[in-house]
GROMACS .gro file of C-alpha atoms in nm:
model
  172
    1MET     CA    1 -11.698  12.689   4.832
    2LEU     CA    2 -11.355  12.760   4.988
    3ASP     CA    3 -11.136  12.857   4.700
    4THR     CA    4 -10.817  13.061   4.673
    5MET     CA    5 -11.005  13.389   4.651
    6THR     CA    6 -11.187  13.324   4.983
    7PHE     CA    7 -10.862  13.246   5.163
    8THR     CA    8 -10.706  13.561   5.015
    9LYS     CA    9 -10.995  13.772   5.144
   10ILE     CA   10 -10.968  13.620   5.494
   11LEU     CA   11 -10.591  13.673   5.505
   12GLY     CA   12 -10.633  14.030   5.375
   13GLY     CA   13 -10.895  14.102   5.644
   14ILE     CA   14 -10.664  13.974   5.920
   15CYS     CA   15 -10.367  14.175   5.787
   16GLY     CA   16 -10.582  14.486   5.752
   17THR     CA   17 -10.709  14.452   6.110
   18LEU     CA   18 -10.352  14.409   6.238
   19LEU     CA   19 -10.243  14.716   6.043
   20ILE     CA   20 -10.525  14.926   6.192
   21PHE     CA   21 -10.433  14.817   6.545
   22LEU     CA   22 -10.064  14.897   6.488
   23MET     CA   23 -10.149  15.242   6.347
   24GLY     CA   24 -10.382  15.304   6.643
   25LYS     CA   25 -10.102  15.216   6.884
   26TRP     CA   26  -9.862  15.448   6.705
   27ALA     CA   27 -10.117  15.732   6.707
   28ALA     CA   28 -10.190  15.685   7.079
   29GLU     CA   29  -9.819  15.690   7.167
   30THR     CA   30  -9.772  16.006   6.962
   31ILE     CA   31 -10.071  16.183   7.118
   32TYR     CA   32 -10.008  16.081   7.480
   33HIS     CA   33  -9.629  16.104   7.488
   34VAL     CA   34  -9.538  16.317   7.791
   35GLY     CA   35  -9.188  16.412   7.695
   36ALA     CA   36  -8.900  16.339   7.930
   37GLY     CA   37  -8.785  15.994   8.021
   38GLY     CA   38  -8.787  15.677   7.825
   39HIS     CA   39  -8.630  15.774   7.492
   40GLY     CA   40  -8.279  15.872   7.589
   41GLU     CA   41  -8.380  16.213   7.716
   42GLU     CA   42  -8.255  16.333   8.052
   43VAL     CA   43  -8.520  16.346   8.323
   44THR     CA   44  -8.522  16.666   8.527
   45GLN     CA   45  -8.703  16.714   8.852
   46GLY     CA   46  -8.987  16.967   8.833
   47TYR     CA   47  -8.942  17.102   9.187
   48LEU     CA   48  -8.760  17.012   9.506
   49ILE     CA   49  -8.928  16.956   9.840
   50GLU     CA   50  -8.709  17.034  10.138
   51VAL     CA   51  -8.748  16.785  10.424
   52ALA     CA   52  -8.601  16.850  10.766
   53SER     CA   53  -8.386  16.561  10.881
   54ASP     CA   54  -8.465  16.402  11.216
   55ASP     CA   55  -8.138  16.367  11.406
   56SER     CA   56  -8.289  16.239  11.729
   57GLY     CA   57  -8.056  15.942  11.749
   58GLY     CA   58  -8.197  15.741  11.464
   59SER     CA   59  -8.315  15.458  11.689
   60GLU     CA   60  -8.632  15.294  11.575
   61GLU     CA   61  -8.901  15.193  11.818
   62ALA     CA   62  -8.845  14.838  11.941
   63PRO     CA   63  -9.121  14.586  11.883
   64ALA     CA   64  -9.359  14.546  12.172
   65ASP     CA   65  -9.262  14.291  12.434
   66PHE     CA   66  -9.513  14.003  12.451
   67GLU     CA   67  -9.531  13.997  12.831
   68THR     CA   68  -9.612  14.369  12.839
   69VAL     CA   69  -9.879  14.338  12.571
   70PHE     CA   70 -10.023  14.020  12.727
   71ALA     CA   71 -10.061  14.194  13.065
   72SER     CA   72 -10.308  14.437  12.907
   73ALA     CA   73 -10.466  14.196  12.656
   74ASP     CA   74 -10.839  14.218  12.580
   75ALA     CA   75 -11.023  13.883  12.570
   76GLY     CA   76 -11.313  14.047  12.383
   77ALA     CA   77 -11.080  14.149  12.102
   78GLY     CA   78 -10.932  13.800  12.114
   79GLU     CA   79 -11.276  13.653  12.051
   80ARG     CA   80 -11.288  13.848  11.724
   81VAL     CA   81 -10.940  13.723  11.632
   82PHE     CA   82 -11.057  13.367  11.706
   83GLY     CA   83 -11.276  13.398  11.396
   84LYS     CA   84 -10.964  13.308  11.196
   85CYS     CA   85 -10.924  12.988  11.398
   86ARG     CA   86 -11.291  12.891  11.395
   87ALA     CA   87 -11.266  12.719  11.056
   88CYS     CA   88 -11.048  12.440  11.199
   89HIS     CA   89 -11.087  12.455  11.579
   90LYS     CA   90 -11.380  12.439  11.819
   91LEU     CA   91 -11.429  12.551  12.178
   92ASP     CA   92 -11.692  12.297  12.279
   93GLY     CA   93 -11.453  12.010  12.358
   94SER     CA   94 -11.492  11.835  12.022
   95ASP     CA   95 -11.219  11.814  11.762
   96ALA     CA   96 -11.256  11.932  11.404
   97VAL     CA   97 -10.973  11.959  11.152
   98GLY     CA   98 -10.764  12.075  11.447
   99PRO     CA   99 -10.793  11.988  11.817
  100HIS     CA  100 -11.036  12.169  12.047
  101LEU     CA  101 -10.890  12.484  12.200
  102ASN     CA  102 -11.098  12.533  12.513
  103GLY     CA  103 -10.861  12.520  12.808
  104VAL     CA  104 -10.554  12.507  12.585
  105VAL     CA  105 -10.355  12.759  12.794
  106GLY     CA  106 -10.167  12.553  13.052
  107ARG     CA  107 -10.256  12.221  12.887
  108ASP     CA  108  -9.988  11.972  12.788
  109VAL     CA  109  -9.894  11.984  12.420
  110GLY     CA  110 -10.057  11.702  12.228
  111SER     CA  111 -10.293  11.606  12.510
  112ALA     CA  112 -10.632  11.644  12.341
  113ALA     CA  113 -10.765  11.289  12.364
  114GLY     CA  114 -10.843  11.130  12.031
  115PHE     CA  115 -10.661  11.383  11.813
  116GLY     CA  116 -10.360  11.274  11.607
  117TYR     CA  117 -10.093  11.540  11.646
  118SER     CA  118  -9.794  11.572  11.419
  119GLY     CA  119  -9.472  11.459  11.586
  120ALA     CA  120  -9.295  11.791  11.534
  121LEU     CA  121  -9.547  11.975  11.752
  122SER     CA  122  -9.493  11.762  12.061
  123GLU     CA  123  -9.116  11.806  12.025
  124ALA     CA  124  -9.141  12.187  12.023
  125ALA     CA  125  -9.278  12.235  12.378
  126ASP     CA  126  -9.418  12.046  12.677
  127VAL     CA  127  -9.693  12.281  12.796
  128TRP     CA  128  -9.895  12.548  12.613
  129THR     CA  129  -9.781  12.847  12.815
  130PRO     CA  130  -9.876  13.192  12.686
  131GLU     CA  131  -9.517  13.236  12.564
  132ASN     CA  132  -9.520  12.903  12.377
  133LEU     CA  133  -9.859  12.983  12.224
  134ASN     CA  134  -9.729  13.325  12.120
  135ALA     CA  135  -9.428  13.173  11.944
  136PHE     CA  136  -9.647  12.908  11.776
  137LEU     CA  137  -9.914  13.154  11.663
  138GLU     CA  138  -9.655  13.391  11.519
  139ASN     CA  139  -9.521  13.127  11.278
  140PRO     CA  140  -9.658  12.774  11.323
  141ARG     CA  141  -9.429  12.612  11.066
  142GLY     CA  142  -9.123  12.792  11.200
  143TYR     CA  143  -9.199  12.698  11.562
  144ALA     CA  144  -9.276  12.333  11.489
  145PRO     CA  145  -9.129  12.236  11.150
  146GLY     CA  146  -9.331  11.957  10.995
  147THR     CA  147  -9.656  12.053  11.163
  148THR     CA  148  -9.965  11.977  10.960
  149MET     CA  149 -10.126  12.309  11.058
  150SER     CA  150 -10.154  12.512  10.739
  151PHE     CA  151 -10.224  12.849  10.908
  152ASN     CA  152  -9.962  13.114  10.824
  153GLY     CA  153  -9.970  13.276  11.166
  154LEU     CA  154 -10.065  13.608  11.323
  155PRO     CA  155  -9.804  13.880  11.261
  156SER     CA  156  -9.947  14.125  11.519
  157VAL     CA  157  -9.830  14.072  11.877
  158GLU     CA  158 -10.148  14.245  12.000
  159ASP     CA  159 -10.369  14.001  11.809
  160ARG     CA  160 -10.174  13.705  11.948
  161ALA     CA  161 -10.194  13.838  12.304
  162ASN     CA  162 -10.568  13.907  12.274
  163LEU     CA  163 -10.630  13.561  12.128
  164ILE     CA  164 -10.432  13.390  12.404
  165ALA     CA  165 -10.620  13.591  12.668
  166TYR     CA  166 -10.948  13.479  12.510
  167LEU     CA  167 -10.837  13.115  12.496
  168ASP     CA  168 -10.727  13.143  12.860
  169SER     CA  169 -11.078  13.257  12.951
  170THR     CA  170 -11.238  12.947  12.796
  171GLU     CA  171 -11.299  12.654  13.028
  172GLY     CA  172 -11.118  12.327  12.978
   0.00000   0.00000   0.00000
């Protein structure tokens, strides 16, 4: 059933298929070759676009100050940002994966009864002030190394300020 001739036919079919694919690749490269660049040829620019330089001092805009942003924070927008926290935290006074967050602004760090905090978090701050919450929400692992919170943080200062304003509006 499987003799030398059968194996020869199978091997010939595989080699023929490989040869067709290699020739197809060569043909496609020949047809779609655009010219300059890639094969030792010098690349020349087709046209030059003149751009006026901005010599207004070169100073970049400083990042927004948290206190300034927090003064005009929108709790309604913070409620939308809280959607990212909702998977692990609740606002009804019960703990989930993380502690409950209602009344967290102004509360002592690690004071949610019945929740086991990581030791690094209680060493980072004493009270959850808006400034401490801002620093924690920006980079939880950087603020409290060793924390068990796996959230990467909120890079936008506006989102953090809105979220803190929303959490401040929840009752403890």
